[in-house]
Tab-separated table of C-alpha atoms in Angstrom:
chain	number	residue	atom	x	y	z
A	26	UNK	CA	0.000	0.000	0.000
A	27	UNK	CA	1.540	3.252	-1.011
A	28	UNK	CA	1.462	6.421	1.100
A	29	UNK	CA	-0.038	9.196	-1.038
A	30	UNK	CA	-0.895	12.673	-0.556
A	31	UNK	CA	-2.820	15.899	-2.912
A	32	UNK	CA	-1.519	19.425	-2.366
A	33	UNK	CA	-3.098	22.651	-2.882
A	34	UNK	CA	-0.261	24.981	-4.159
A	35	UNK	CA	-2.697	27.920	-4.878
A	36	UNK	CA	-5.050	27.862	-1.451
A	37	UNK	CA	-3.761	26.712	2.023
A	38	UNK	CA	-5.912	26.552	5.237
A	39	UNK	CA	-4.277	28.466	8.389
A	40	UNK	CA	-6.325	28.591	11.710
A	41	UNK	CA	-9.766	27.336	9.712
A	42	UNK	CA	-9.527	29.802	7.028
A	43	UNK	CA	-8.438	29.215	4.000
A	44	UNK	CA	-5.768	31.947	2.308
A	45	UNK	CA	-4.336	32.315	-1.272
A	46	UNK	CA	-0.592	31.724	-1.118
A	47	UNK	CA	2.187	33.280	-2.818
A	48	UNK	CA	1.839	30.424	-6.034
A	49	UNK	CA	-1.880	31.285	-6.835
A	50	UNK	CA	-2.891	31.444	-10.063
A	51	UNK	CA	0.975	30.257	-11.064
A	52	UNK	CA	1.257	26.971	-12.711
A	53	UNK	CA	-0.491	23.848	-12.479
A	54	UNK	CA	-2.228	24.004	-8.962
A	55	UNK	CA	-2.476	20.474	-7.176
A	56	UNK	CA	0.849	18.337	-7.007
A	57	UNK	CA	0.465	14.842	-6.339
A	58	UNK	CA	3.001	13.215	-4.042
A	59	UNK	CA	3.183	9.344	-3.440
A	60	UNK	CA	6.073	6.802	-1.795
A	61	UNK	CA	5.783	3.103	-3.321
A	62	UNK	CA	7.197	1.744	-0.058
A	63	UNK	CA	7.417	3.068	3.853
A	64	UNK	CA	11.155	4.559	3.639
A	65	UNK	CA	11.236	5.140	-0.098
A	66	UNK	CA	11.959	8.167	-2.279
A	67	UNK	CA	9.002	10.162	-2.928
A	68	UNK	CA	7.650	10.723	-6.304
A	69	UNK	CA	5.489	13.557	-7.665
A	70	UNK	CA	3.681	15.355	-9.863
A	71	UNK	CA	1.897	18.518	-10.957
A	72	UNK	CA	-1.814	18.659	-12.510
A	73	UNK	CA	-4.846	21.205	-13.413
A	74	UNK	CA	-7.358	19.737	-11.573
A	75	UNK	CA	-7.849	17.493	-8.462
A	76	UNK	CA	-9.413	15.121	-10.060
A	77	UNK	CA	-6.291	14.335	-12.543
A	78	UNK	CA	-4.026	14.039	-9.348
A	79	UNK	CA	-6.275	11.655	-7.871
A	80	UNK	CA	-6.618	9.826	-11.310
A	81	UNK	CA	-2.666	9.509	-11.623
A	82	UNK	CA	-2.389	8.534	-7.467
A	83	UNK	CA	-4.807	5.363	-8.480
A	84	UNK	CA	-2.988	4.482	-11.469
A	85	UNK	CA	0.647	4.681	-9.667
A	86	UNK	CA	-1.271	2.413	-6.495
A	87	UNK	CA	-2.097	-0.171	-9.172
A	88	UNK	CA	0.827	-0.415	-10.495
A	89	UNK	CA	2.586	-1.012	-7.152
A	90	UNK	CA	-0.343	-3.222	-6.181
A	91	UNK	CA	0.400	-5.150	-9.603
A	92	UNK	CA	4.076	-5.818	-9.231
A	93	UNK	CA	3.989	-3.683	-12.472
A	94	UNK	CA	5.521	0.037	-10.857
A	95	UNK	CA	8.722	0.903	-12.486
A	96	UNK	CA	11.353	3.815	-11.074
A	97	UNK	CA	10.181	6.637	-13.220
A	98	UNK	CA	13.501	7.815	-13.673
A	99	UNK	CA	14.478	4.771	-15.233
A	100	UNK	CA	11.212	5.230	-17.762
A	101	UNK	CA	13.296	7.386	-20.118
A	102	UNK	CA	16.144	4.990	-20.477
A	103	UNK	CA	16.688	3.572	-24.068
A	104	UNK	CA	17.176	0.599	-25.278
A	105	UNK	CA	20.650	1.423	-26.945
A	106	UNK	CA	21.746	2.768	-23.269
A	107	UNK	CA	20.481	-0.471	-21.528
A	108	UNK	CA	22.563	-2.458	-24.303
A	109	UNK	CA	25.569	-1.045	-22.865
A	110	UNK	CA	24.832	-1.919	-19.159
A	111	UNK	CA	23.470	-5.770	-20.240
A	112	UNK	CA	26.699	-6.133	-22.446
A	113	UNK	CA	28.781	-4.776	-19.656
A	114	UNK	CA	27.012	-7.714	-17.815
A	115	UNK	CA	27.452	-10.112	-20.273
A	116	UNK	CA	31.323	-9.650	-20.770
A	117	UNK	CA	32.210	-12.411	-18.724
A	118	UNK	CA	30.822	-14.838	-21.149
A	119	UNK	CA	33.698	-16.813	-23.452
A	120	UNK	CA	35.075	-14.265	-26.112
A	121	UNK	CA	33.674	-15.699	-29.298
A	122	UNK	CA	30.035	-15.883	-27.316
A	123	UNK	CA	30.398	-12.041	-26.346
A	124	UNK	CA	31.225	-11.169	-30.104
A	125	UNK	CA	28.531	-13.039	-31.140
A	126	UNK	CA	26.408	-11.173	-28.672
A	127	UNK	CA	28.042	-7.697	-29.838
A	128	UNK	CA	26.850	-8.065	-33.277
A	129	UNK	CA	23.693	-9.587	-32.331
A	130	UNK	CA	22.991	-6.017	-30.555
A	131	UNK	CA	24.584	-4.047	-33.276
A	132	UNK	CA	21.420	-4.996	-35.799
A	133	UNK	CA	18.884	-4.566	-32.594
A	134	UNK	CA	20.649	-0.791	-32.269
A	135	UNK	CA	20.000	-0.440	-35.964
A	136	UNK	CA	15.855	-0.612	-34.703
A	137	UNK	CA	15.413	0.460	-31.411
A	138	UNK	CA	18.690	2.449	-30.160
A	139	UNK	CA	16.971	5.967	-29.135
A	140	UNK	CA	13.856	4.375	-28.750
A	141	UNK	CA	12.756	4.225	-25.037
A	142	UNK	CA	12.836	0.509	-23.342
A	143	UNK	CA	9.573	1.110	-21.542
A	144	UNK	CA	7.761	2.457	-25.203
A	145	UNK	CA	8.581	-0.918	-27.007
A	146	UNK	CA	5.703	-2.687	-27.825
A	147	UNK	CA	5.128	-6.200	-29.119
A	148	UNK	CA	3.841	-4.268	-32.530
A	149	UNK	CA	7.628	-2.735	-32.396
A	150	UNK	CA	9.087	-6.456	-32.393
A	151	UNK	CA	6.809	-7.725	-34.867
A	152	UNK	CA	7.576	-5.661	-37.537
A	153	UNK	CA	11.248	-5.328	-36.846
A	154	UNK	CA	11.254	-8.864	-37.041
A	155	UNK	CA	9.123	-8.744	-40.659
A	156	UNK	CA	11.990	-5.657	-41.986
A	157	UNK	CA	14.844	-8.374	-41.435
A	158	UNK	CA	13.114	-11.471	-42.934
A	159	UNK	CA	12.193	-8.411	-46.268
A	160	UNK	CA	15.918	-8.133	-45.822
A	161	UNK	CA	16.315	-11.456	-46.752
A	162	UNK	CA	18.117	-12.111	-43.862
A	163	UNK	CA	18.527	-16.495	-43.010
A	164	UNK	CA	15.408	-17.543	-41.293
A	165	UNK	CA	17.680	-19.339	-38.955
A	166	UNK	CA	19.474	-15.906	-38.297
A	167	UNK	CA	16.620	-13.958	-37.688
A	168	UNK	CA	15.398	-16.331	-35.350
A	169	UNK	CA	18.690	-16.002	-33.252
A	170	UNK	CA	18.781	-11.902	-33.276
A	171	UNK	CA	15.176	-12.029	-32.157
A	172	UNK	CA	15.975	-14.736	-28.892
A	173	UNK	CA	18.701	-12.123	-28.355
A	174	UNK	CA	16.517	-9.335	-28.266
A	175	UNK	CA	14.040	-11.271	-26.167
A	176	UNK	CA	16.941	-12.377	-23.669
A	177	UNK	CA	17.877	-8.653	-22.996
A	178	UNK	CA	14.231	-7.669	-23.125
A	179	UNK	CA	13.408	-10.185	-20.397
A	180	UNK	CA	16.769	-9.071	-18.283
A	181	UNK	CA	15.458	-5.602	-18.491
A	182	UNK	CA	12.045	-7.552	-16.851
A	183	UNK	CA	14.699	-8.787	-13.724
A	184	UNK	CA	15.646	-5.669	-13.818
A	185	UNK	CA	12.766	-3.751	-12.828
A	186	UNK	CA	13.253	-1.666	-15.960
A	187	UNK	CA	9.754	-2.972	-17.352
A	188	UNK	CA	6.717	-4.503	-15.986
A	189	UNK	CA	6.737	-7.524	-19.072
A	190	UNK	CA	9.137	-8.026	-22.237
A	191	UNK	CA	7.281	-7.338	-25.343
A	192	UNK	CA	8.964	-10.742	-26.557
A	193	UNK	CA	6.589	-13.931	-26.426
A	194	UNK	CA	5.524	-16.364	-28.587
A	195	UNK	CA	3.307	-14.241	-30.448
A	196	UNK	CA	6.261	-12.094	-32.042
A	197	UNK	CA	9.007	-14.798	-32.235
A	198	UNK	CA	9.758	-15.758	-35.862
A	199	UNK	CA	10.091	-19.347	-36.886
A	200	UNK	CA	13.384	-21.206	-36.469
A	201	UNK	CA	13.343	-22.528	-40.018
A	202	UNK	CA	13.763	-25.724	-41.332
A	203	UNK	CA	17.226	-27.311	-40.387
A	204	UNK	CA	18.077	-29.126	-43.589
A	205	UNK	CA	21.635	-29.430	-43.439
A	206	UNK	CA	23.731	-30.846	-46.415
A	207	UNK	CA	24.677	-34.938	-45.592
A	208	UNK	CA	28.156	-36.236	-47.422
A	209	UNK	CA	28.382	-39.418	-48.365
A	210	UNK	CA	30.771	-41.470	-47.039
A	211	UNK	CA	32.969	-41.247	-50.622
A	212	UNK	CA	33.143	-37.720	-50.289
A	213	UNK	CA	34.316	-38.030	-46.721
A	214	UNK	CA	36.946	-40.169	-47.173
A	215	UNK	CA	37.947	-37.861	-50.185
A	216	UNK	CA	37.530	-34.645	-48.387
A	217	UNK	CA	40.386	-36.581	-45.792
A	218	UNK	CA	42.394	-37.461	-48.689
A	219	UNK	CA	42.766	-33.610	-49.702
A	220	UNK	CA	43.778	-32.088	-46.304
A	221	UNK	CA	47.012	-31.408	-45.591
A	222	UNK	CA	48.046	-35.170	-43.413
A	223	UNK	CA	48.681	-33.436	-40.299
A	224	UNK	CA	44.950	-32.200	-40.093
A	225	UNK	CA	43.190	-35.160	-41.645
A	226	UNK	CA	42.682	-36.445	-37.675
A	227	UNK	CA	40.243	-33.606	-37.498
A	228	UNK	CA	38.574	-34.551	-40.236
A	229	UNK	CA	38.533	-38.099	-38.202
A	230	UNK	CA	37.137	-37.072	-35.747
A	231	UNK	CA	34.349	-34.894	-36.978
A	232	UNK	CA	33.007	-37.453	-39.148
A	233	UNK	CA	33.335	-40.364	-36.716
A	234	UNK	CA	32.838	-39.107	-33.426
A	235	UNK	CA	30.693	-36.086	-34.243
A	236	UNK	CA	33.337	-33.258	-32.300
A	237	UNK	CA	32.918	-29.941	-33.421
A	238	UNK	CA	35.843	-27.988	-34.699
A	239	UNK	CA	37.089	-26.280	-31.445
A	240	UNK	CA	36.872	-29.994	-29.719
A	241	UNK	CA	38.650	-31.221	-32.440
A	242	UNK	CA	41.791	-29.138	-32.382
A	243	UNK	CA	41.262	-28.979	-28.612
A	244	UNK	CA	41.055	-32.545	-28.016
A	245	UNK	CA	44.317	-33.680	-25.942
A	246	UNK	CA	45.865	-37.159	-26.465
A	247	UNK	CA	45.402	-38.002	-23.011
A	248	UNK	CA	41.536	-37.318	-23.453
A	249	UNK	CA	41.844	-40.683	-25.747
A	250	UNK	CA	41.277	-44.274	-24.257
A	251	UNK	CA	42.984	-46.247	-26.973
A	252	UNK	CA	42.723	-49.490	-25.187
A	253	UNK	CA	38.557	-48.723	-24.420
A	254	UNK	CA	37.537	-46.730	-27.658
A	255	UNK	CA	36.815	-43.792	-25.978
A	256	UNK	CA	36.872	-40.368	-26.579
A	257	UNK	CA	36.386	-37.759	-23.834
A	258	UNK	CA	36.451	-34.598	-24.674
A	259	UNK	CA	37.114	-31.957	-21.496
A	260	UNK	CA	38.193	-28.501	-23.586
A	261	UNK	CA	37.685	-26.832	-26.747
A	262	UNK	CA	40.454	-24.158	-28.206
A	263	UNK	CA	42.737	-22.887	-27.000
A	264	UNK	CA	42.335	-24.960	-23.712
A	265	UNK	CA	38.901	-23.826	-22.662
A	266	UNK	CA	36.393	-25.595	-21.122
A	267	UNK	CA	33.589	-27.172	-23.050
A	268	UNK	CA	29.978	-24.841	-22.678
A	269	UNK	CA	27.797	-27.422	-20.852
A	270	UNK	CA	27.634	-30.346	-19.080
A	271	UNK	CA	26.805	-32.434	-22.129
A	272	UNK	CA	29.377	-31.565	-23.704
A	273	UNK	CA	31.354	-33.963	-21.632
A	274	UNK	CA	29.834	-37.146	-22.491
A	275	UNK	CA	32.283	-39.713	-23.388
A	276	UNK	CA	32.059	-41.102	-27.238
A	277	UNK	CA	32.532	-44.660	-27.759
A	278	UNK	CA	34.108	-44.851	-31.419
A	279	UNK	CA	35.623	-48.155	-33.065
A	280	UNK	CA	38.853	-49.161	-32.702
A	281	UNK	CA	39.406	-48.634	-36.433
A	282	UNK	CA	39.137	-44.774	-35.468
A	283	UNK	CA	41.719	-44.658	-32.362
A	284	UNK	CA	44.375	-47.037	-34.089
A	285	UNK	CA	44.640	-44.292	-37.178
A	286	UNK	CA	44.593	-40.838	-34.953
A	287	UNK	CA	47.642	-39.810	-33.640
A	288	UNK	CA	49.043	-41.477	-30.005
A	289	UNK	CA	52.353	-38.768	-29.849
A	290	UNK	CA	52.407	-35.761	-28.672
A	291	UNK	CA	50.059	-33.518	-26.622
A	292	UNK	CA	47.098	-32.722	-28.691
A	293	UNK	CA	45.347	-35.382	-31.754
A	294	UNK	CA	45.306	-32.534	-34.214
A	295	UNK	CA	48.867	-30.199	-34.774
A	296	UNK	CA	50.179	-27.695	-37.130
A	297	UNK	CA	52.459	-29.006	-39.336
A	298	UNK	CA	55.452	-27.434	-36.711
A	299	UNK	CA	54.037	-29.759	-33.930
A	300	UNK	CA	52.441	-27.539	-32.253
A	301	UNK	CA	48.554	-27.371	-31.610
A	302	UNK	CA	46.609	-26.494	-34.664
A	303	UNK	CA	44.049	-23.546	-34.598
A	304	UNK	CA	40.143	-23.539	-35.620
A	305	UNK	CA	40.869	-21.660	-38.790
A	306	UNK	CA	43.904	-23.720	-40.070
A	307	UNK	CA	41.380	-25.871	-40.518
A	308	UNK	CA	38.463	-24.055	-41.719
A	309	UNK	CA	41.634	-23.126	-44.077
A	310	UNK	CA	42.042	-26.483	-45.372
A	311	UNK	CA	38.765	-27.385	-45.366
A	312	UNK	CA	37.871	-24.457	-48.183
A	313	UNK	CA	41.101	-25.444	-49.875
A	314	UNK	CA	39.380	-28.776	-49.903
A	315	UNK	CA	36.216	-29.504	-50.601
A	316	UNK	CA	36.553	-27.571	-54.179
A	317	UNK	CA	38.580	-30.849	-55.146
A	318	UNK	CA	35.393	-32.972	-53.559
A	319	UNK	CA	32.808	-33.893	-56.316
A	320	UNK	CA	29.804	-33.340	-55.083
A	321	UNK	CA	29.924	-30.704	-52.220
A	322	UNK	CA	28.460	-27.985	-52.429
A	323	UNK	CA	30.490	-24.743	-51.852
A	324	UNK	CA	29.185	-24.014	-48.800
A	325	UNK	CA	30.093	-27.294	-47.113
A	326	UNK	CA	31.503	-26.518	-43.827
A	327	UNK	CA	33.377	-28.266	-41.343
A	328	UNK	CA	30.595	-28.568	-39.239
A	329	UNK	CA	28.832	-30.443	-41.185
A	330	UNK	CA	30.816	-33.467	-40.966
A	331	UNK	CA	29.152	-33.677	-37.731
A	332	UNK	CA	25.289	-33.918	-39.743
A	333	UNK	CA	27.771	-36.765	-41.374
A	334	UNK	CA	28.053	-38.650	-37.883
A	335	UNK	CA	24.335	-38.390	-37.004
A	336	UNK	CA	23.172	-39.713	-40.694
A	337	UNK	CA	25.211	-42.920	-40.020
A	338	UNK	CA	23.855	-43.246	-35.710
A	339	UNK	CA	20.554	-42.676	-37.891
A	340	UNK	CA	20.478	-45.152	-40.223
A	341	UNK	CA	21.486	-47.506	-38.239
A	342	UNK	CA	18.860	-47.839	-36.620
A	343	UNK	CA	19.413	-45.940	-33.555
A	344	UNK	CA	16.697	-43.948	-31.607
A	345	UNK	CA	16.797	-40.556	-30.877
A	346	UNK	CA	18.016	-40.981	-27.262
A	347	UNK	CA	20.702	-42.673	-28.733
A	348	UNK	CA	21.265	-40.040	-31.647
A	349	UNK	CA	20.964	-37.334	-28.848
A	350	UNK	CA	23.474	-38.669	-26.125
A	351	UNK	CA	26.257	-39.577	-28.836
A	352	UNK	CA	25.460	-35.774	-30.818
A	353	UNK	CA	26.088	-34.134	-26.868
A	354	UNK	CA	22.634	-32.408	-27.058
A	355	UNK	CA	21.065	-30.591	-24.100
A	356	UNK	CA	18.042	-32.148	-25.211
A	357	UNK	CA	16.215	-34.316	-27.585
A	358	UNK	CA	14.293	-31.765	-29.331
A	359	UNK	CA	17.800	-29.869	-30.453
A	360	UNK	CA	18.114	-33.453	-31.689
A	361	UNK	CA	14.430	-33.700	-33.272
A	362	UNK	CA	14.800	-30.128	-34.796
A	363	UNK	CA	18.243	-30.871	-36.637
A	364	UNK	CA	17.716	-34.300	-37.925
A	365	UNK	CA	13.888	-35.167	-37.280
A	366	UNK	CA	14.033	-35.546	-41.605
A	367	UNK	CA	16.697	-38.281	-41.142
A	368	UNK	CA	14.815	-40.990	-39.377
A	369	UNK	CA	12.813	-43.189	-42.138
A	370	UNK	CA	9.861	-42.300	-43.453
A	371	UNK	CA	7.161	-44.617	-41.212
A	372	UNK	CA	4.203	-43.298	-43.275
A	373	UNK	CA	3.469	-46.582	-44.481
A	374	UNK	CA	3.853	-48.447	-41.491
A	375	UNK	CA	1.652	-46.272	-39.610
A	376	UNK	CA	-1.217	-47.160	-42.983
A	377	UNK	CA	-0.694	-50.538	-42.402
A	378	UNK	CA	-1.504	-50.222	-38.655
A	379	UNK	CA	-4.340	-48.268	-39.155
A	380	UNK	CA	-5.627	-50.632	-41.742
A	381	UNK	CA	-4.892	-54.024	-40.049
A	382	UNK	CA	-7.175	-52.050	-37.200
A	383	UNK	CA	-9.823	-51.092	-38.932
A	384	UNK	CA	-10.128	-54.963	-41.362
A	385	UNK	CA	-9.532	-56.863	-37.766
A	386	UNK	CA	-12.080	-55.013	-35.646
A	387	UNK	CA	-14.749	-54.591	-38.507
A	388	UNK	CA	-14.007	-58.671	-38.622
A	389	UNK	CA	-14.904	-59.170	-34.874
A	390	UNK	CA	-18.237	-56.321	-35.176
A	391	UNK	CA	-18.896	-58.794	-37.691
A	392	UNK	CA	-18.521	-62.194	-36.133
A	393	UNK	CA	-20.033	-61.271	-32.747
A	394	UNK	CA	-24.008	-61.791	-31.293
A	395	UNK	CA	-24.429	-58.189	-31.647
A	396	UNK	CA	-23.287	-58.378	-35.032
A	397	UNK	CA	-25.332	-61.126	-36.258
């Protein structure tokens, strides 16, 4: 309950009568004063009438009342201003996810930098979201600058900044469809072939133990069980650790695999001076490469050596528990969402079910008393 109060600046009462003071007929007359908590600064106004201070002394108890009252000297603060406090925040993320973040708030200045956080509204999002897809922008993309948005939107929530983000389901653009290019295993093998030798083990271990590039070159020798076929990875480049918990899950691979990668040294993949290689040595070799490839497209990345591993868990008949634990997802629907197209097609199995239920029970209808 907030403590409230209406002044008269124009009349006062002294000893039962009331007298004009040295204000009247100056400005606005009545100033509303209210404190959204015992102790707490107090906040005003100024307004023509009475009945407008009492109007605006409702308004401000509802909002307290709510949870919805925000400092009003934080009301004016823009969005491009509260960028620079969250990224201040954020700067103790991993360097390559605070650049990320940097130019993910570079395109959301573009929008809304001068643009009051308090006056964004979900219209705002929706068609900021509709000018970068008429861009012709990835769908994929969008749908990552718009979760970044949303994130900072819904810190400026925790904040106390605003009373609700104007980011929700209704405004969020679709992902888009995941469809990401599968080699075959010719093209592997010849992709391997056309690396330099000293960086073919990444190319290893991408396409037969699904790691992603900074695991790769990360990936220490004594991370290796030779005798179990096991691969642990514990860091990604230069000698970070890896972003989440799952990231850690041991990968059983075939002895095949861990007889033909490298047992010397301190890391699997070096630079051809025996030192550990870098991420884009290899992204390096692998655009030197894959031109040679018949086949790939031009885009083919590294990465997507890993799609490589999950085609062959796939069709081999593996669930997508399975497919999920050895891909190091959070969660099956990352899982679902990247390679739900994979599994086989079971629309004819599904028919068959259907119709064996529908001949079999109209069979029984038919056979029983009832029936008769």
């Amino acid at each position: 309950m907030i403590s409230s109060h209406i002044d008269d600046r124009w009349v006062v009462e002294r000893d039962g009568v009331k007298v004009r003071t040295d204000r009247y007929g100056k400005g606005k007359r009545y100033r509303a004063r209210y404190r959204p908590e015992r102790g707490g600064k107090q906040w005003s106004k100024a307004f023509d009438t009475k009945r407008d201070a009492r109007a605006w002394l409702h308004a401000k108890a509802a909002e307290v009342a709510a949870g919805t009252w925000v400092d009003p000297q934080r009301e004016k603060l823009t969005v491009g201003q509260w960028c620079d406090t969250w990224l201040a925040g954020y700067s103790s993320r991993k360097a390559s996810t605070y650049r990320q973040a940097e130019t993910h708030v570079q395109i959301i200045r573009a929008t809304f930098e001068d643009k009051p956080v308090r006056s964004v509204k979900p219209s705002d999002v929706n068609a900021w979201v509709a000018a970068m897809q008429n861009d012709g922008r990835a769908q994929s993309y969008v749908y990552a600058v718009y979760r970044r948005f949303a994130q900072i939107m819904g810190d400026a929530v925790h904040d106390g900044l605003i009373p609700r983000s104007p980011c929700s389901r209704r405004t969020a653009p679709s992902q888009g469809q995941q469809r990401p290019y599968v080699a075959t295993t010719a093209q592997v093998w010849a992709l391997h072939d056309a690396f330099p030798e000293h960086l073919r083990p990444a190319v290893l271990l991408a396409a037969f133990a699904g790691l992603r590039l900074a695991e790769c070159v990360g990936l220490r020798v004594d991370d290796v069980d030779f005798e179990a076929g096991v691969i642990a990875p514990a860091v990604q480049y230069p000698a970070e650790p890896l972003k989440t918990d799952f990231s850690r899950t041991p990968v059983p691979v075939p002895f095949e695999l861990v007889r033909i990668i490298p047992q010397d040294g301190e890391h699997v993949v070096m630079s051809e001076y025996g030192r550990q290689s870098s991420p884009w040595a290899v992204e390096r070799a692998m655009r030197a490469a894959r031109g040679s490839v018949d086949g790939l497209p031009d885009g083919f990345r590294f990465h997507d050596l890993r799609h490589y591993f999950a085609s062959l868990l796939i069709s081999a008949g593996l669930d997508v528990k399975v497919v999920q634990a050895r891909m190091r997802h959070k969660n099956a629907t990352t899982t679902l969402n990247t390679y739900g197209h994979l599994w086989p097609d079971k629309d004819e199995t599904a028919r068959s079910a259907v119709a064996a239920a529908m001949t079999n029970g109209r069979s029984e209808s038919l056979l029983s008393p009832e029936g008769s």
